[in-house]
XYZ file of N, CA, C and O in Angstrom:
472
model
N -10.858 -14.531 -7.480
C -10.002 -14.950 -8.129
C -8.844 -13.898 -7.779
O -7.755 -15.079 -8.231
N -8.535 -12.730 -7.658
C -7.661 -11.683 -7.556
C -6.961 -12.264 -6.325
O -7.788 -12.128 -5.149
N -6.254 -12.174 -5.986
C -5.158 -12.336 -4.664
C -4.175 -11.279 -4.393
O -3.242 -10.936 -5.613
N -3.989 -10.459 -3.526
C -2.726 -9.494 -3.019
C -1.880 -9.972 -1.962
O -3.086 -10.231 -1.009
N -0.922 -10.439 -1.940
C -0.048 -10.911 -0.490
C 0.803 -9.694 -0.134
O 1.646 -9.500 -1.064
N 0.644 -9.068 0.940
C 1.396 -8.164 1.399
C 2.641 -8.818 2.497
O 1.988 -9.785 3.127
N 3.633 -8.403 2.747
C 4.739 -8.622 3.389
C 5.532 -7.452 3.667
O 5.469 -6.309 3.095
N 6.196 -7.917 4.834
C 6.949 -6.694 5.291
C 7.025 -5.780 6.533
O 8.006 -5.047 7.041
N 5.878 -6.061 6.943
C 5.572 -5.340 8.101
C 6.390 -5.715 9.367
O 7.119 -6.825 9.208
N 6.284 -5.169 10.425
C 7.163 -5.480 11.653
C 7.365 -4.436 12.589
O 6.402 -3.340 12.219
N 7.789 -4.508 13.539
C 8.333 -3.355 14.742
C 9.418 -2.795 14.243
O 10.319 -2.732 13.751
N 9.523 -1.507 14.436
C 10.418 -0.488 14.174
C 10.437 0.464 14.680
O 9.307 1.214 15.349
N 11.606 0.987 14.872
C 11.908 2.057 15.889
C 11.525 3.469 15.141
O 11.634 3.719 13.980
N 11.120 4.723 15.742
C 10.683 6.009 15.665
C 12.422 6.519 14.477
O 13.317 6.038 15.193
N 11.796 7.307 13.465
C 12.965 7.231 12.637
C 13.754 6.401 11.435
O 14.053 6.272 10.733
N 12.666 4.794 11.946
C 13.500 4.026 11.082
C 12.510 4.004 9.650
O 11.776 4.021 9.618
N 13.236 2.947 9.086
C 12.637 2.269 7.725
C 11.764 1.142 7.666
O 12.606 0.387 8.489
N 11.154 0.305 6.900
C 10.263 -0.393 6.374
C 10.015 -0.461 5.058
O 9.312 0.772 4.417
N 10.416 -1.385 4.330
C 9.301 -1.930 3.174
C 8.539 -2.609 2.645
O 8.784 -4.009 3.337
N 7.043 -2.441 2.476
C 6.213 -3.305 2.576
C 6.199 -3.427 1.069
O 6.372 -2.986 -0.143
N 5.785 -4.884 0.422
C 5.283 -5.638 -0.699
C 4.111 -5.996 -0.900
O 3.250 -6.486 -0.061
N 3.423 -5.993 -2.151
C 1.866 -6.432 -2.329
C 2.252 -7.328 -3.376
O 2.427 -6.662 -4.594
N 1.927 -8.484 -3.624
C 2.131 -9.347 -4.934
C 0.960 -9.812 -5.239
O 0.284 -10.364 -4.636
N 0.742 -9.566 -6.572
C -0.465 -9.876 -6.862
C -0.518 -11.272 -7.889
O 0.464 -11.666 -8.373
N -1.794 -11.655 -7.888
C -1.944 -13.020 -8.672
C -1.764 -12.878 -9.804
O -1.413 -13.576 -10.825
N -1.998 -11.701 -10.407
C -2.041 -11.589 -12.041
C -1.011 -9.977 -12.090
O -0.494 -9.632 -11.303
N -0.697 -9.538 -13.351
C -0.412 -8.722 -13.898
C -0.739 -7.487 -13.278
O -1.496 -6.879 -13.207
N -0.015 -6.631 -12.492
C -0.510 -5.614 -12.119
C -0.634 -4.571 -13.098
O -1.832 -3.318 -12.872
N -0.070 -4.538 -14.434
C -0.604 -3.689 -15.924
C -2.682 -3.476 -15.737
O -3.143 -2.791 -15.893
N -3.081 -5.200 -15.474
C -4.394 -4.975 -15.590
C -4.828 -4.188 -14.843
O -6.346 -3.957 -14.725
N -4.635 -3.830 -13.815
C -5.094 -2.949 -12.848
C -5.091 -1.403 -13.312
O -4.093 -0.943 -13.834
N -6.297 -0.931 -12.923
C -6.083 0.526 -13.346
C -5.254 1.570 -12.354
O -4.742 2.176 -12.444
N -4.990 0.794 -11.206
C -4.681 1.713 -10.110
C -4.182 0.708 -8.704
O -5.432 -0.149 -8.497
N -2.768 0.770 -8.046
C -3.101 0.211 -6.925
C -2.719 0.903 -5.989
O -1.978 2.368 -6.172
N -2.530 0.661 -4.854
C -2.373 1.563 -3.620
C -1.941 1.326 -2.393
O -2.485 -0.864 -1.718
N -1.533 2.039 -1.391
C -2.155 0.961 -0.081
C -2.511 1.884 1.058
O -2.870 3.157 0.764
N -3.662 1.333 1.720
C -4.448 2.309 2.816
C -3.840 1.725 4.445
O -3.016 0.321 4.331
N -4.244 2.176 4.876
C -3.696 1.616 6.275
C -5.165 2.232 7.558
O -5.663 2.785 7.015
N -5.320 1.621 8.422
C -6.366 1.663 9.316
C -5.654 1.245 11.198
O -5.366 0.157 11.263
N -5.623 2.422 11.921
C -5.811 2.532 13.208
C -6.276 1.843 13.697
O -7.616 2.007 13.647
N -6.191 1.257 15.299
C -7.674 0.993 15.608
C -8.525 1.655 16.347
O -7.837 3.074 16.886
N -9.762 1.982 15.997
C -10.457 2.561 16.408
C -10.668 3.666 15.139
O -11.363 4.717 15.295
N -10.236 4.051 13.906
C -9.636 4.602 13.388
C -10.728 4.153 11.799
O -10.347 3.028 11.651
N -10.907 4.525 10.782
C -11.161 4.625 9.562
C -9.952 4.125 8.803
O -9.321 4.928 8.893
N -10.493 3.650 7.724
C -9.096 3.172 6.745
C -8.925 4.530 6.215
O -9.985 4.936 5.677
N -7.373 4.793 6.004
C -7.468 5.933 5.223
C -6.209 5.645 3.897
O -5.520 4.905 3.838
N -6.526 6.491 2.776
C -5.293 6.196 1.934
C -4.093 6.872 2.583
O -3.976 7.725 2.851
N -2.750 5.954 1.727
C -1.334 6.360 2.064
C -1.238 6.798 0.896
O -0.459 7.879 0.727
N -0.928 5.606 -0.077
C -0.363 5.877 -1.778
C -1.178 5.799 -2.651
O -1.342 4.254 -2.460
N -1.172 5.756 -3.534
C -1.615 5.522 -4.820
C -0.822 5.155 -6.185
O -0.255 6.272 -6.288
N -0.708 4.128 -7.375
C 0.268 4.769 -8.631
C -0.862 4.455 -9.394
O -1.546 2.675 -9.292
N -1.126 4.614 -10.492
C -2.003 4.532 -11.555
C -1.161 3.366 -12.686
O 0.021 3.368 -12.470
N -1.954 2.612 -13.622
C -1.331 2.315 -14.969
C -0.427 3.196 -15.455
O 0.547 2.200 -15.800
N -0.596 4.242 -15.515
C 0.268 5.290 -16.071
C 1.561 5.823 -15.063
O 2.302 6.141 -16.146
N 1.436 5.493 -14.053
C 2.584 5.832 -13.387
C 2.373 6.365 -12.743
O 3.265 7.083 -12.070
N 1.064 7.368 -12.747
C 1.125 8.331 -11.443
C 0.715 8.111 -10.263
O 0.381 7.255 -10.311
N 1.554 9.075 -9.202
C 1.401 8.987 -7.620
C 0.775 9.748 -7.154
O 0.472 10.533 -7.251
N 0.073 9.276 -6.132
C -0.469 10.518 -5.031
C -0.294 9.627 -3.542
O -0.089 8.604 -3.467
N -0.318 10.813 -2.916
C -0.089 10.370 -1.145
C -0.545 11.178 -0.170
O -0.883 12.210 -0.433
N -0.927 10.514 0.740
C -1.378 11.610 1.780
C -0.493 12.452 2.564
O 0.593 12.258 2.193
N -1.064 13.777 2.707
C -0.375 14.853 3.208
C 0.529 14.164 4.423
O 1.762 14.419 4.436
N 0.194 13.462 5.606
C 0.482 12.783 6.315
C 2.039 12.207 5.808
O 2.721 12.025 7.168
N 1.909 11.949 4.736
C 3.276 10.858 4.818
C 4.024 11.460 3.303
O 4.988 10.847 2.880
N 3.653 12.360 2.855
C 4.507 13.117 1.759
C 5.885 13.480 2.348
O 6.220 14.105 3.330
N 6.686 12.751 1.299
C 8.097 13.322 1.878
C 8.718 12.258 2.450
O 9.781 11.897 2.183
N 8.308 11.115 2.704
C 8.740 9.982 3.298
C 8.434 8.870 2.900
O 9.287 8.054 3.507
N 7.230 8.624 2.493
C 7.335 7.114 1.985
C 7.098 7.424 0.121
O 6.577 8.423 -0.457
N 7.415 6.074 -0.307
C 7.379 6.080 -1.517
C 6.471 5.182 -2.061
O 6.987 3.686 -1.891
N 5.491 5.227 -3.366
C 5.079 3.832 -3.671
C 5.488 3.548 -5.202
O 5.993 4.196 -6.213
N 6.040 1.985 -5.706
C 6.725 1.820 -6.872
C 6.334 1.188 -6.746
O 5.620 -0.066 -6.210
N 6.494 0.382 -8.440
C 6.179 -1.111 -8.571
C 7.047 -1.658 -9.620
O 7.877 -1.083 -10.071
N 7.241 -3.257 -9.451
C 7.880 -3.982 -10.591
C 7.396 -5.193 -11.409
O 6.621 -5.714 -10.816
N 6.659 -4.225 -12.311
C 5.702 -5.662 -13.398
C 6.000 -6.438 -13.608
O 5.219 -7.686 -13.605
N 7.666 -6.966 -13.688
C 7.957 -7.999 -13.893
C 7.727 -9.005 -12.609
O 7.313 -10.317 -12.958
N 7.712 -8.371 -11.753
C 7.506 -9.448 -10.247
C 5.884 -9.108 -10.130
O 5.684 -9.506 -9.107
N 5.134 -8.268 -10.761
C 3.693 -8.136 -10.718
C 3.840 -7.613 -8.782
O 2.963 -8.066 -8.125
N 4.170 -6.942 -8.485
C 4.554 -6.380 -7.046
C 4.475 -4.699 -7.189
O 4.999 -4.254 -7.898
N 3.977 -4.303 -6.475
C 3.926 -3.021 -5.470
C 4.580 -2.680 -4.100
O 4.260 -3.761 -3.813
N 5.064 -1.208 -4.126
C 6.051 -1.759 -3.172
C 6.041 -0.357 -2.479
O 5.275 0.548 -2.906
N 6.107 -0.137 -1.126
C 5.559 1.013 -0.442
C 7.072 1.289 0.635
O 6.973 0.340 1.989
N 7.705 2.182 0.283
C 9.239 2.515 0.969
C 8.617 3.568 2.109
O 8.480 4.055 1.733
N 8.760 3.169 3.245
C 8.496 3.761 4.004
C 10.058 4.262 4.848
O 10.315 3.654 5.509
N 9.874 5.678 4.975
C 11.372 6.499 5.847
C 10.506 7.043 6.695
O 10.194 7.724 6.619
N 11.819 7.431 7.735
C 11.293 8.717 9.098
C 10.497 8.135 9.336
O 9.382 8.808 10.078
N 9.974 6.756 9.853
C 8.740 6.521 10.510
C 8.335 7.116 11.692
O 9.327 7.443 12.763
N 7.033 7.396 12.303
C 6.668 8.199 13.471
C 5.560 7.139 13.880
O 5.166 6.159 13.192
N 5.319 7.037 15.917
C 4.335 6.191 16.092
C 3.288 6.604 15.376
O 2.171 5.996 15.342
N 2.374 7.718 14.719
C 1.272 7.761 14.332
C 1.450 6.914 12.830
O 0.078 7.070 12.264
N 2.251 6.528 12.587
C 2.253 5.540 11.516
C 1.990 4.477 11.680
O 1.389 3.510 11.130
N 1.822 4.136 12.921
C 1.544 2.596 13.514
C -0.194 2.252 12.978
O -1.109 3.002 13.267
N -0.171 1.215 11.994
C -1.343 0.601 11.751
C -1.621 -0.466 10.973
O -0.044 -0.932 11.223
N -2.737 -1.142 10.640
C -2.033 -2.288 9.496
C -2.426 -1.787 8.399
O -3.176 -1.096 8.327
N -1.772 -2.396 7.827
C -1.609 -1.536 6.170
C -1.823 -2.754 4.773
O -1.688 -3.982 4.805
N -3.201 -2.021 4.380
C -3.815 -3.033 3.073
C -3.095 -2.520 1.887
O -3.086 -1.261 1.484
N -3.148 -3.736 1.094
C -2.986 -3.298 -0.808
C -3.773 -3.502 -1.159
O -4.999 -3.953 -0.732
N -4.325 -2.339 -1.846
C -5.686 -1.957 -3.060
C -5.385 -2.293 -3.912
O -3.896 -1.973 -4.744
N -6.409 -3.043 -4.920
C -6.002 -2.911 -6.200
C -7.354 -2.841 -7.007
O -8.447 -3.263 -6.575
N -7.563 -1.701 -7.958
C -8.431 -0.897 -8.340
C -8.760 -0.962 -10.140
O -8.149 -1.339 -10.916
N -10.105 -2.103 -10.458
C -10.449 -2.749 -11.693
C -11.688 -1.923 -12.119
O -12.370 -2.220 -11.444
N -11.164 -1.178 -13.299
C -11.960 -0.235 -14.039
C -12.738 -1.307 -15.149
O -13.582 -0.441 -15.873
N -12.301 -2.363 -15.550
C -12.824 -2.813 -16.814
C -14.344 -3.180 -16.822
O -14.982 -2.597 -18.115
N -14.993 -3.496 -16.165
C -16.150 -3.780 -15.626
C -16.715 -2.774 -14.949
O -17.632 -3.566 -13.854
N -16.836 -1.707 -14.525
C -17.308 -1.040 -13.483
C -16.085 -0.928 -12.371
O -15.209 -2.299 -12.048
N -16.569 0.034 -11.658
C -15.006 0.024 -10.580
C -15.402 -1.203 -9.262
O -16.356 -1.724 -8.914
N -14.331 -1.668 -9.491
C -14.463 -2.828 -8.183
C -12.953 -2.922 -7.501
O -11.872 -2.888 -8.101
N -12.826 -3.582 -6.216
C -11.463 -3.075 -5.574
C -11.236 -4.617 -4.946
O -11.956 -5.431 -4.348
N -10.092 -4.463 -4.900
C -9.647 -6.013 -4.165
C -8.546 -5.888 -3.008
O -7.922 -4.433 -2.921
N -8.760 -6.380 -1.949
C -7.958 -6.257 -0.907
C -6.752 -7.114 -0.417
O -7.597 -8.516 -0.426
N -5.964 -6.788 0.205
C -5.177 -7.957 0.731
C -5.473 -8.199 2.247
O -6.370 -7.595 2.737
N -4.881 -9.116 2.901
C -5.551 -9.655 3.881
C -4.457 -8.391 5.444
O -5.084 -8.558 6.131
N -3.818 -7.664 4.734
C -3.281 -6.654 5.783
C -1.721 -7.045 6.169
O -1.540 -8.157 6.382
N -0.872 -5.894 6.924
C 0.121 -6.282 7.601
C 0.449 -5.318 8.583
O 0.533 -4.316 8.246
N 0.438 -5.628 9.492
C 1.118 -4.602 10.793
C 2.327 -4.345 11.041
O 3.367 -4.912 10.642
N 2.174 -2.856 11.250
C 3.461 -1.770 11.004
C 3.095 -1.380 12.217
O 2.537 -0.425 12.852
N 4.472 -1.362 13.242
C 4.518 -0.829 14.451
C 5.652 0.050 14.877
O 7.049 -0.613 14.517
N 5.362 0.865 15.086
C 6.725 2.104 15.484
C 6.371 2.526 16.492
O 5.840 3.056 17.508
N 7.393 2.220 17.598
C 7.587 2.511 18.477
C 9.029 2.191 19.354
O 9.943 1.231 18.926
N 9.305 2.825 20.085
C 10.864 2.648 21.046
C 10.583 1.457 22.458
O 11.438 1.733 22.865
């Protein structure tokens, strides 16, 4: 029932920027938190950034100061602004929504590829 659709991935040179978008099927305010994860080939999926219903944010150490998570409640969309991109940021990025209404439950988007290369 819950749908998350990511967009904005692509190929960018080191030092460049991208903005990822995650559009939810319902009000993002209904989720306790939303966030972005990423997974590189041969590696586990890792947390990139999260934003809670109250607006609190947290980031992986590797992206602090470079990435910013934000939301637009009117558009039911969460964004990830990625600046100063590095080759190490190359991965499939997944949108996540967490619902604690009836116990913890996570929803995932299909993922969008981000490639940082010269």
